[in-house]
Coordinates of C-alpha atoms and ligand atoms in Angstrom, one line a residue:
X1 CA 0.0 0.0 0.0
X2 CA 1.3 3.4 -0.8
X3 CA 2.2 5.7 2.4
X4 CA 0.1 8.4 1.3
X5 CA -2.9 6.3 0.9
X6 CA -3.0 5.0 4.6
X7 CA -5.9 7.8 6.3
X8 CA -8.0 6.7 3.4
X9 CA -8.4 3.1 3.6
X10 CA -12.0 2.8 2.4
X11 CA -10.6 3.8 -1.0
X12 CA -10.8 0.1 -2.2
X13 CA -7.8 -0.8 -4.4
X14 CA -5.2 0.9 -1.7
X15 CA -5.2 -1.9 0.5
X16 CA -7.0 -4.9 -1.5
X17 CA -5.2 -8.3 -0.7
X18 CA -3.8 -7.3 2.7
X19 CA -3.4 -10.1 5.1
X20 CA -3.5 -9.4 9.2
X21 CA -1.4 -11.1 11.3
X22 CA -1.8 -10.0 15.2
X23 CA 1.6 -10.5 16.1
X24 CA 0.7 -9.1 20.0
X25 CA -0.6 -12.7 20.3
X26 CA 1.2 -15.8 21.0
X27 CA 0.0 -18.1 18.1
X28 CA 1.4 -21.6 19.9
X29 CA -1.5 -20.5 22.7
X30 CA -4.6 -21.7 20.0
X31 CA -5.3 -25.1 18.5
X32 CA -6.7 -23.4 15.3
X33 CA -6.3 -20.8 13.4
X34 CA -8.0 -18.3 11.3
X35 CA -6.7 -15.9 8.5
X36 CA -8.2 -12.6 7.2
X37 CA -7.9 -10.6 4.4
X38 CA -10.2 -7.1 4.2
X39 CA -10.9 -5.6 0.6
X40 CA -12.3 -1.9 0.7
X41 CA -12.9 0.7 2.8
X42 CA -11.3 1.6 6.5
X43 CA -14.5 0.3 8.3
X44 CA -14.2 -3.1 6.5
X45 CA -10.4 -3.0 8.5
X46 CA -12.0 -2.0 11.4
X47 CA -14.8 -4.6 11.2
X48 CA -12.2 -7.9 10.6
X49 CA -10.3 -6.4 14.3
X50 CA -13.9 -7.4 16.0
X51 CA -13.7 -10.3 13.8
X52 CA -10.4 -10.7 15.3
X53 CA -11.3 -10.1 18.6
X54 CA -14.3 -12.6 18.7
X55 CA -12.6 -15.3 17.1
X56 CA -9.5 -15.3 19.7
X57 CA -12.5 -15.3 22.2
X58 CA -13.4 -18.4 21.0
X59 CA -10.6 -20.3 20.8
X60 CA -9.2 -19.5 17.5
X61 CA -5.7 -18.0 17.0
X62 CA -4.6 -16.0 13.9
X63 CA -1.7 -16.3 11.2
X64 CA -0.8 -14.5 8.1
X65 CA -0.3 -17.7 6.4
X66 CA -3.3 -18.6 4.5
X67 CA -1.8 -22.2 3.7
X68 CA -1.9 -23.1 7.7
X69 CA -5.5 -21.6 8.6
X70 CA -8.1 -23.5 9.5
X71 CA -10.5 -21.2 8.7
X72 CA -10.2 -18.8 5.9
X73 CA -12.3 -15.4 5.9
X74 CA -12.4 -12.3 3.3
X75 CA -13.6 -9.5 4.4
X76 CA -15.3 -8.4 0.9
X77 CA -16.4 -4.9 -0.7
X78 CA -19.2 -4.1 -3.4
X79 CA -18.4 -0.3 -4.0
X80 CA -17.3 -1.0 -7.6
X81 CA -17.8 -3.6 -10.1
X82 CA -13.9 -4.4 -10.1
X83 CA -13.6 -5.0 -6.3
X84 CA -16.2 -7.9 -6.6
X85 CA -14.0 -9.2 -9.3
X86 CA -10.9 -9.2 -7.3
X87 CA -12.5 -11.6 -4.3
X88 CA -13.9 -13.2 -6.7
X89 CA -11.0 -14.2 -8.2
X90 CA -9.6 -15.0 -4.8
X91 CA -11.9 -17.0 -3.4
X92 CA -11.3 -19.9 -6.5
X93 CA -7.6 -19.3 -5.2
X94 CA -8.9 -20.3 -1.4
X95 CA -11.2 -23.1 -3.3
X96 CA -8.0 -24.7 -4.5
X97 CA -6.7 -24.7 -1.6
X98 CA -9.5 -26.3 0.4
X99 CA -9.9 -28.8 -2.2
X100 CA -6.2 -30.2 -1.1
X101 CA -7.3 -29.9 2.6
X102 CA -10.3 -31.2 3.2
X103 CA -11.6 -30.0 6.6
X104 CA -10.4 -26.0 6.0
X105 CA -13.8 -23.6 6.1
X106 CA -14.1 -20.2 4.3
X107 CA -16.1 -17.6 5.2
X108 CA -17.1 -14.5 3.4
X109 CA -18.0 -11.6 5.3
X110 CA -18.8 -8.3 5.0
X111 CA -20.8 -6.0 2.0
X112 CA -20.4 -8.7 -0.7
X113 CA -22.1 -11.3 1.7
X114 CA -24.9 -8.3 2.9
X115 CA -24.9 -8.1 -1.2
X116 CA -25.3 -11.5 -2.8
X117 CA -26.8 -12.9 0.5
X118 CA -27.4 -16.9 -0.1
X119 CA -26.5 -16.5 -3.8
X120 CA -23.2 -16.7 -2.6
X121 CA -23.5 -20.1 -1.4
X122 CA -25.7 -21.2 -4.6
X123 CA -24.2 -19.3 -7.5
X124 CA -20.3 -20.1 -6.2
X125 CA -19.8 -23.2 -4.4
X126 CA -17.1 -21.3 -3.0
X127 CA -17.7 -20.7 0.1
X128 CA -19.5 -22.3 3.5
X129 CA -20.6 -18.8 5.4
X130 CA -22.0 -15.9 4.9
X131 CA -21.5 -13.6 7.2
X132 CA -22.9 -9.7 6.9
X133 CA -21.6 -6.9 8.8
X134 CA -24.1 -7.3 11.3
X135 CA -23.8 -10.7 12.5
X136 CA -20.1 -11.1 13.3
X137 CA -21.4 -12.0 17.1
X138 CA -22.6 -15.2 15.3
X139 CA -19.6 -16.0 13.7
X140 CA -18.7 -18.9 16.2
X141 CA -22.3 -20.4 16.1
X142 CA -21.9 -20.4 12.3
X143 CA -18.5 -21.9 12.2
X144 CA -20.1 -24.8 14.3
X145 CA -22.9 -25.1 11.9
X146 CA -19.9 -24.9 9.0
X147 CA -17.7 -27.7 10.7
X148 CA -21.0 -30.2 10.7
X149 CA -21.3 -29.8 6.8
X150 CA -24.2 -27.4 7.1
X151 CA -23.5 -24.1 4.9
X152 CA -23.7 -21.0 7.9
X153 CA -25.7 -17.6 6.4
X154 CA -26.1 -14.7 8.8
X155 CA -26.8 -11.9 6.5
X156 CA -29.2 -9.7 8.8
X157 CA -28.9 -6.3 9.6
X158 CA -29.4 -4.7 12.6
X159 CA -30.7 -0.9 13.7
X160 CA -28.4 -1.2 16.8
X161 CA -25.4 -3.7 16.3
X162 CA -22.6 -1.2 17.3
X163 CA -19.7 -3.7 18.4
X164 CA -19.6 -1.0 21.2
X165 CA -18.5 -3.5 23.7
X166 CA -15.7 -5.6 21.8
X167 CA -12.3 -4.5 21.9
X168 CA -10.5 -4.7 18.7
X169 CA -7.8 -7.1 18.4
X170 CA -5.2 -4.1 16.5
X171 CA -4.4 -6.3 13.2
X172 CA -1.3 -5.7 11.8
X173 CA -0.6 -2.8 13.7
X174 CA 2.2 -0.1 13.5
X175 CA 1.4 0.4 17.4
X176 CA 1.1 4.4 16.6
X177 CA -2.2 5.0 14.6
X178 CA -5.5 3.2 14.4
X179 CA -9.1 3.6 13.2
X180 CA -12.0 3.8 15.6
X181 CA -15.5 3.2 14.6
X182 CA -17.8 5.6 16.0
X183 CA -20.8 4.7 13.7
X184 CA -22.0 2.6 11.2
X185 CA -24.4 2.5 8.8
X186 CA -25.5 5.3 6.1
X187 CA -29.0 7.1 5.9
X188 CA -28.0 9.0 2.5
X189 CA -29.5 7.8 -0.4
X190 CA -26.4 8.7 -3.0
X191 CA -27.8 7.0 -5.8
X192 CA -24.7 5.4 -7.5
X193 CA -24.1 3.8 -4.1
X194 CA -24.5 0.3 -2.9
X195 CA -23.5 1.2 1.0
X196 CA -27.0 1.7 2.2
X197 CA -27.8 -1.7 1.0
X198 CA -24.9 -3.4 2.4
X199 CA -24.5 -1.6 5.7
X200 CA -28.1 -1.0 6.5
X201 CA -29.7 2.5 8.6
X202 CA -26.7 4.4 10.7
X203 CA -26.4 4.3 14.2
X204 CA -24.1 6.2 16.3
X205 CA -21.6 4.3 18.7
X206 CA -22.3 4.9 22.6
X207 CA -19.7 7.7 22.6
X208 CA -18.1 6.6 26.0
X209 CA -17.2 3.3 24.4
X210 CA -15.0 5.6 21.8
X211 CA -13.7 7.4 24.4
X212 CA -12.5 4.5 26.5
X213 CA -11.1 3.1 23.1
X214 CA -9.1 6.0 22.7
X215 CA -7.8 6.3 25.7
X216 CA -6.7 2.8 26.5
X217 CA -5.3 2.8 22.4
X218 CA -3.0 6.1 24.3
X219 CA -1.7 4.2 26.8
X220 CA -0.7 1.4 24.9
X221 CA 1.8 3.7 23.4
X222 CA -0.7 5.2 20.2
X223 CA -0.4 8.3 19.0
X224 CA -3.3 8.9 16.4
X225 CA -6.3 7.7 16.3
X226 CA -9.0 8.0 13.1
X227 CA -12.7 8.6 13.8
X228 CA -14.6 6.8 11.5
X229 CA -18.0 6.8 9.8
X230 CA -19.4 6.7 6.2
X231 CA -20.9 10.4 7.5
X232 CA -18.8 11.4 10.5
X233 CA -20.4 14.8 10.7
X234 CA -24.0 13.4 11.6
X235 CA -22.6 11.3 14.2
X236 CA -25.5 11.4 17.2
X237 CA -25.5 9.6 20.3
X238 CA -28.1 10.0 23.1
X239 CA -27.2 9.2 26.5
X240 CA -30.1 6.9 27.7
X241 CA -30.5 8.3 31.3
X242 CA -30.6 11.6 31.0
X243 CA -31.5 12.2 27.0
X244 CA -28.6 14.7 26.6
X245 CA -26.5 14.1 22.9
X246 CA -23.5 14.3 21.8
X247 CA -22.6 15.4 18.3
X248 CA -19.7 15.2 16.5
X249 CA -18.1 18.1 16.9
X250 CA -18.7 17.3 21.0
X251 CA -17.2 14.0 20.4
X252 CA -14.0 15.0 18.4
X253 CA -13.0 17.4 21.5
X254 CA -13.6 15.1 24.1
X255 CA -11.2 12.4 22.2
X256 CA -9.2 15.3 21.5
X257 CA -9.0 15.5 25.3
X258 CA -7.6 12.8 26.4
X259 CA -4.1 13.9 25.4
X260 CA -2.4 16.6 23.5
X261 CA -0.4 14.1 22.2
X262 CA -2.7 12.2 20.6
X263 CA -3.4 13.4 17.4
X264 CA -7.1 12.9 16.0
X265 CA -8.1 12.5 12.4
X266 CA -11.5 11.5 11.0
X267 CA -13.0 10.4 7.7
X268 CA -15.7 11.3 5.8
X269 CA -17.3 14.2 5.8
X270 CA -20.3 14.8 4.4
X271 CA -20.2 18.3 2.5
X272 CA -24.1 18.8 3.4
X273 CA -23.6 17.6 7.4
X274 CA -20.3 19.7 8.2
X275 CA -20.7 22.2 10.6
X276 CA -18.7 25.4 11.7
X277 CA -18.8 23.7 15.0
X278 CA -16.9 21.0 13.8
X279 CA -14.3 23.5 12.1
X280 CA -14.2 25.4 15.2
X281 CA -13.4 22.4 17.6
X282 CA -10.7 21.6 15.0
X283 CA -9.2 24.7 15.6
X284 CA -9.6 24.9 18.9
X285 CA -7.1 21.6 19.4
X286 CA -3.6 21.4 18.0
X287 CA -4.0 17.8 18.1
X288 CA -7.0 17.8 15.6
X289 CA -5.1 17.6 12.2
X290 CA -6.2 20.3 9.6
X291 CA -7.7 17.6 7.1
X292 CA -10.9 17.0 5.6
X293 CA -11.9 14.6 3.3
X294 CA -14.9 16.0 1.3
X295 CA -16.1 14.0 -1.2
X296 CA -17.3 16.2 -3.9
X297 CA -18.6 13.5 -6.7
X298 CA -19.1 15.4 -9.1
X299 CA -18.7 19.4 -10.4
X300 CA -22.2 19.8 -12.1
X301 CA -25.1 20.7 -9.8
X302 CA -27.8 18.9 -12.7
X303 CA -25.6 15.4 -12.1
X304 CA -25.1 15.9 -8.2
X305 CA -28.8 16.4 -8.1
X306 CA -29.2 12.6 -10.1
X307 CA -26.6 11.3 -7.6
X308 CA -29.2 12.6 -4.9
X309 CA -26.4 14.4 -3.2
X310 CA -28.4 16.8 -1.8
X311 CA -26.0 20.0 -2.6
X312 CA -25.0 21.9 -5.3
X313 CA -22.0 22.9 -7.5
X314 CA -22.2 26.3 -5.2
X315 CA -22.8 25.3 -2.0
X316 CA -19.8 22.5 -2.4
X317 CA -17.8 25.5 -3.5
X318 CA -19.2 28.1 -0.6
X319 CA -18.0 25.0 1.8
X320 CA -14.4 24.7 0.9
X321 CA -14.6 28.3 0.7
X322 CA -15.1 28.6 4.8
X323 CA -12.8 26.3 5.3
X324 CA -10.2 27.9 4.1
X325 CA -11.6 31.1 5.7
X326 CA -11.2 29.9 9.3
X327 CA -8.6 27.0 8.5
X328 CA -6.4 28.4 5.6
X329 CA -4.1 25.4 5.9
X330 CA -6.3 22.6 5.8
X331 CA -5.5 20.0 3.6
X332 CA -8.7 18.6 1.3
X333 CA -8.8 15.7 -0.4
X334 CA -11.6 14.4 -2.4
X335 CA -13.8 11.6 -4.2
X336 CA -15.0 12.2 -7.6
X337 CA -16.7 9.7 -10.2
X338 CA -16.3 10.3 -14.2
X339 CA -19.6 9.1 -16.3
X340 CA -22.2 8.9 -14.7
X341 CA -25.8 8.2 -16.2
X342 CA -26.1 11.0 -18.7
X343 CA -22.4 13.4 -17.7
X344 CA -22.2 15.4 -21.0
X345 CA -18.9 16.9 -22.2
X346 CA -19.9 19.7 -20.1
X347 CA -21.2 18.6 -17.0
X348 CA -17.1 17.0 -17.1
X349 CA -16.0 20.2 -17.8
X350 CA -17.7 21.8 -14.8
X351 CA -16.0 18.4 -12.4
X352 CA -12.5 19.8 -13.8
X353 CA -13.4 23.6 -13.3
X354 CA -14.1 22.3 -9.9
X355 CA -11.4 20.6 -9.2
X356 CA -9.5 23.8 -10.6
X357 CA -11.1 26.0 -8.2
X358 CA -10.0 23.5 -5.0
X359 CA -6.9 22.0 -6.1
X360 CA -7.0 19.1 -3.9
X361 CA -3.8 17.9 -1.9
X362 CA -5.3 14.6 -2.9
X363 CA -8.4 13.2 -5.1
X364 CA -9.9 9.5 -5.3
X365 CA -11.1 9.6 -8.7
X366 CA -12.9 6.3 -10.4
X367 CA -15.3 6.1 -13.2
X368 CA -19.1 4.5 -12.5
X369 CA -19.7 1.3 -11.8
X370 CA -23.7 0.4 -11.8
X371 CA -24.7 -1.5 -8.9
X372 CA -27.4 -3.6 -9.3
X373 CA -30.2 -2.5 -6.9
X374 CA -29.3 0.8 -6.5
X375 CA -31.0 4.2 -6.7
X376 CA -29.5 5.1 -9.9
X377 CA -29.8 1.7 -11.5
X378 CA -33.1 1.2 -11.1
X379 CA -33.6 4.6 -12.3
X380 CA -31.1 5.7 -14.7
X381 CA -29.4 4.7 -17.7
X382 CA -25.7 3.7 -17.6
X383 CA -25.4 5.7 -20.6
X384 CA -21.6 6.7 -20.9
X385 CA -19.7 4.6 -23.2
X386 CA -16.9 2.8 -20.8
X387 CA -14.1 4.4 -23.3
X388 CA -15.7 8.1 -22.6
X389 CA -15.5 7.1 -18.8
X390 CA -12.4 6.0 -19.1
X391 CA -10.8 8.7 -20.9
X392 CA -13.0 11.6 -19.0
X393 CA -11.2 9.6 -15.7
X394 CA -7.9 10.1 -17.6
X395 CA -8.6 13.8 -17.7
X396 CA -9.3 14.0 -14.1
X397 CA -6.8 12.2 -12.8
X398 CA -4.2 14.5 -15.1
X399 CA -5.3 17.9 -13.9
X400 CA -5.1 16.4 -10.3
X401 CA -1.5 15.4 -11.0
X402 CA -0.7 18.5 -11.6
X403 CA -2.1 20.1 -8.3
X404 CA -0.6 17.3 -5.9
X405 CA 2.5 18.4 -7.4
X406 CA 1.9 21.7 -6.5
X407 CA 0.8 21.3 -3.2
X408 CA 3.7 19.2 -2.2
X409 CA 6.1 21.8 -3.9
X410 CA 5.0 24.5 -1.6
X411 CA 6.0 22.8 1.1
X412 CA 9.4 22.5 0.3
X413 CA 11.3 25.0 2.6
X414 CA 9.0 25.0 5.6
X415 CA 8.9 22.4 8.7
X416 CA 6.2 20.5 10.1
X417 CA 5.7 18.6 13.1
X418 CA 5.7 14.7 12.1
X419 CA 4.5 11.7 13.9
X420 CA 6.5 9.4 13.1
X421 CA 5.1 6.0 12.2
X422 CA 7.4 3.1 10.6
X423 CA 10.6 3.0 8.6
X424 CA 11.0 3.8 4.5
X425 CA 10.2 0.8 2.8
X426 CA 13.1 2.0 0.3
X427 CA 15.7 2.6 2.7
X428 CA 16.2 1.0 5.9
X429 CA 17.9 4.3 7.4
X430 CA 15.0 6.3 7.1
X431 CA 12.0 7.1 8.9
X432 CA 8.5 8.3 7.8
X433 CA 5.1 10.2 8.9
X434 CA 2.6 12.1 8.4
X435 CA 2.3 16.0 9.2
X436 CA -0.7 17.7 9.9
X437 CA -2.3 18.0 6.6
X438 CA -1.3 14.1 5.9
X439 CA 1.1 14.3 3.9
X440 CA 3.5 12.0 4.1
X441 CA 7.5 13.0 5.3
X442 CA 10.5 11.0 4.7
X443 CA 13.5 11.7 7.0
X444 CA 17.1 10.0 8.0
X445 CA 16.5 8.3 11.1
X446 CA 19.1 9.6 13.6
X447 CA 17.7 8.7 17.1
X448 CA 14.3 9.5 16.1
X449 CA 12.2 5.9 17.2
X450 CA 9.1 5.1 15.8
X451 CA 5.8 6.8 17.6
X452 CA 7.9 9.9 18.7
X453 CA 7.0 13.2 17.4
X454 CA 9.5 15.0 15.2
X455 CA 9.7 18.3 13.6
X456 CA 11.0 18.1 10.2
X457 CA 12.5 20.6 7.6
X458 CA 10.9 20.1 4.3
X459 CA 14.1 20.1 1.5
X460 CA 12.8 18.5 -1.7
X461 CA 9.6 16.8 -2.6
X462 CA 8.3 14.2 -4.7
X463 CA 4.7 14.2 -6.3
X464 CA 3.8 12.0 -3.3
X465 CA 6.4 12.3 -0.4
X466 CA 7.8 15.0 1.0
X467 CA 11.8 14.5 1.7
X468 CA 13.5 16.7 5.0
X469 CA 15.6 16.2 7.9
X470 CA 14.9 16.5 11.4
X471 CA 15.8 19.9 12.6
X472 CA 14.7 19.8 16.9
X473 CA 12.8 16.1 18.6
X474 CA 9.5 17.8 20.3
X475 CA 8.4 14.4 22.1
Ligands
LIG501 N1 -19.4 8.0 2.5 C1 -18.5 8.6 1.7 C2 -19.1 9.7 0.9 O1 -20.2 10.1 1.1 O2 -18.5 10.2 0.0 C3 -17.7 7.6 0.8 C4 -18.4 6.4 0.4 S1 -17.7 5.2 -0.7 C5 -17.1 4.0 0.4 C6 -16.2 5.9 -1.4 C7 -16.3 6.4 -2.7 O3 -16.5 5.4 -3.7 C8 -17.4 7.4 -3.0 O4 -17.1 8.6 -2.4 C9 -17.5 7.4 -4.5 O5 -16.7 8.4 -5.0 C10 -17.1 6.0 -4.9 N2 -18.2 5.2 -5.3 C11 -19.3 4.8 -4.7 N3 -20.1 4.1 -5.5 C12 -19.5 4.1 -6.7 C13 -19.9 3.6 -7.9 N4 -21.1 2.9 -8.1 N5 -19.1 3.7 -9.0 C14 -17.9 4.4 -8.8 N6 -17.5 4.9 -7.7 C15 -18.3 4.8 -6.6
LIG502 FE1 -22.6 6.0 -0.1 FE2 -23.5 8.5 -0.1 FE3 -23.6 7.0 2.2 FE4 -21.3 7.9 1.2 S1 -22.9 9.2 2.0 S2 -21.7 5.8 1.9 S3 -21.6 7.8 -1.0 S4 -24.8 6.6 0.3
LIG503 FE1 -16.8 -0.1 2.6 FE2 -16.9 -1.3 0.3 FE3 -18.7 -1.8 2.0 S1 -16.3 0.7 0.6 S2 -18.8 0.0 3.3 S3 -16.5 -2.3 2.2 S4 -19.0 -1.6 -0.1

């Protein structure tokens, strides 16, 4: 996985294909053993650490060696046609494998199971669970059902299922930053999306359950915690004895809180849902990074309408506009989609104008994929020939080139205050992190260790790294 992709998981392709191995945890102490791998978005990760967690709870340790599990799950993702593919492809690999040892179970969990439901186990033969993203508390009861030859489906969805009471097992864990679920779910109807289907209504986690979270993650020795949620910014939790809620914006201070050390992201924001409160807690707290993610989708206010964003062109635009007013150096990234039903040549126009006007320090950008049961497939035409997608995605992805390049060139000369999270995959004798804005810093190691904060002097850049030296340790 690139560096600079690591806050923004949930972008499916980043991390497809990663395996977890919990190395905290002593593998000799279980008599079998499962192995993971999550496909798409950060809340996907987040989920297979409760799978994690109540698998060890039953008796079940974990490798990262898919040939010695005895139980094989993927964590799967429907965003896009192509992720679908992609587990597709790998569960014949896992049906191979179980074909030369009898006795091994696979699972599939997660929005493709939510998705296909039953199918799975008709159309595929490839699998002997089912599991949705509500029902991991079944998972053992399944993979008893599984073991006696019976196929195990859980696909219901729930209005409260939280997880708010399992502590993640941290899955392949740097030991500095981690994600934190603090909802799940999504009420928006986008209409190109399949989320809704998969992950069912929102709720909003008991917010002293993320607090605790965070605070025990600190004391292990973390040093960044993301908040997470498909729609952060319409995070609301009411306390059940006294009826009093906590939003958001009340939320990020109080984990903001718990340490000045402990740096807090979050990811997404909703551009209809984000507040000025939640830009003014952000500046209120050095620990809260100046970064937004704020998916745009597209630049034309006739296909936002279509996409049921609820927005337009201007009001996306009068957005960014205040948060550069009270944050002026916030980084933004962005998610936009090239072709969808009925984009002219100028509805593109007006995504690239768009993008003009915000230059993005970084931009997801795909082209559509039409998910069956959706809003928009039921509805609309997917009437953009794939080589116009394609080549308006092209377009897109060029002009944001050009302003990543920018944005990290105007770094070069200053210094930023880095956490610093692992060593350069290139070279051993280097360290990197993330300022602030999240973008990612490569620096010789000295005596600089690994969770330690470090300001850096910015000296060159790449179109994806910036490259410095450590000028004063702040730890
Ligand atoms: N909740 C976030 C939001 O509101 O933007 C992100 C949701 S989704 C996990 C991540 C991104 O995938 C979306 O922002 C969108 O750009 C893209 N996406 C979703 N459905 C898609 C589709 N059918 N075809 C192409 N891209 C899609
Ligand atoms: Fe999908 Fe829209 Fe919900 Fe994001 S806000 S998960 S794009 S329905
Ligand atoms: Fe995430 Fe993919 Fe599901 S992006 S919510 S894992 S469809």
């Amino acid at each position: 996985m690139p560096v600079e992709t690591l806050l923004h998981k949930e972008h499916d392709e980043a991390r497809q294909g990663e395996a977890f191995a919990p190395f905290s945890v002593d593998p000799n102490a279980y008599t079998k053993k499962f192995y993971i791998e999550s496909y798409g978005c950060a809340m996907n990760f987040a989920d297979s650490e409760v799978v994690a967690s109540i698998l060890m709870e039953n008796g079940f340790g974990a490798t990262d060696q898919c040939e010695e599990a005895d139980l094989i799950l993927v964590n799967t993702c429907s965003i896009r046609e192509k992720a679908e593919l992609t587990v597709r492809k790998r569960l014949t690999e896992f049906r191979r494998l179980k074909k030369a040892q009898p006795g091994l179970l696979v699972g599939v969990l997660g929005c493709m199971a939510e998705r296909l439901k039953s199918k799975f186990l008709e159309e595929e033969q490839l699998v002997d669970m089912v599991v949705g993203p509500d029902a991991y508390r079944t998972l053992p009861l399944l993979i008893e059902e599984a073991t006696t030859g019976q196929k195990g489906v859980n696909v219901l969805l729930s209005r409260d299922e939280t997880y708010a009471d399992i502590a993640p097992v941290r899955l392949n864990s740097n030991g500095v930053t981690a994600f934190v679920s603090i909802m799940r779910g999504c009420n928006n109807m986008c209409s190109f999306c399949v989320v809704p289907f998969t992950r069912g209504r929102e709720r909003s986690r008991d917010a002293r359950s993320v607090i605790s979270e965070c605070q025990t993650l600190f004391e292990q020795g973390y040093r960044e915690v993301t908040l997470l949620g498909q729609n952060v910014d319409s995070y609301h939790w009411i306390h059940e004895k006294d009826g009093s809620a906590v939003t958001f914006a009340m939320l990020m201070e109080q984990v903001a809180q718990i340490s000045p050390e402990l740096r807090v992201r979050f990811s997404t924001s909703h551009p209809k849902d984000i507040t000025d409160e939640v830009l003014f807690t952000m500046l209120k707290y050095e620990n809260i990074c100046n970064y937004i993610h704020l998916p745009v989708q597209s630049g034309s206010t006739r296909v936002l309408q279509m996409m049921n964003r609820t927005y337009s062109r201007e009001w996306y635009i009068a957005k960014v506009d205040r948060i550069r007013e009270l944050i002026p150096d916030c980084g933004l990234s962005t998610d936009m989609i090239a072709g969808f039903c009925t984009e002219t040549e100028e509805d593109h126009r007006e995504s690239l104008s768009l993008m003009e006007y915000c230059r993005y320090d970084l931009a997801y950008l795909y082209f559509y994929s039409e998910r069956p049961g959706t809003l928009a497939a039921r509805r609309f035409q997917d009437d953009v020939p794939e080589e116009v997608k394609k080549r308006r995605l092209q377009e897109l992805i060029d002009l944001h080139r050009q302003h990543s390049l920018k944005s990290m060139q105007k770094e070069v000369g200053k210094t930023f205050k880095v956490l610093i999270e692992g060593t350069s995959k290139k070279n051993s004798q280097e360290l990197f992190g993330r300022n602030d804005q999240n973008k990612v810093v490569v620096f010789p190691k000295r005596e600089h260790r690994i969770g330690d904060y470090v300001q850096v002097k910015v000296n060159s850049c790449t179109a994806g790294t910036l490259l410095g030296e450590s000028v004063e340790p702040i730890t």
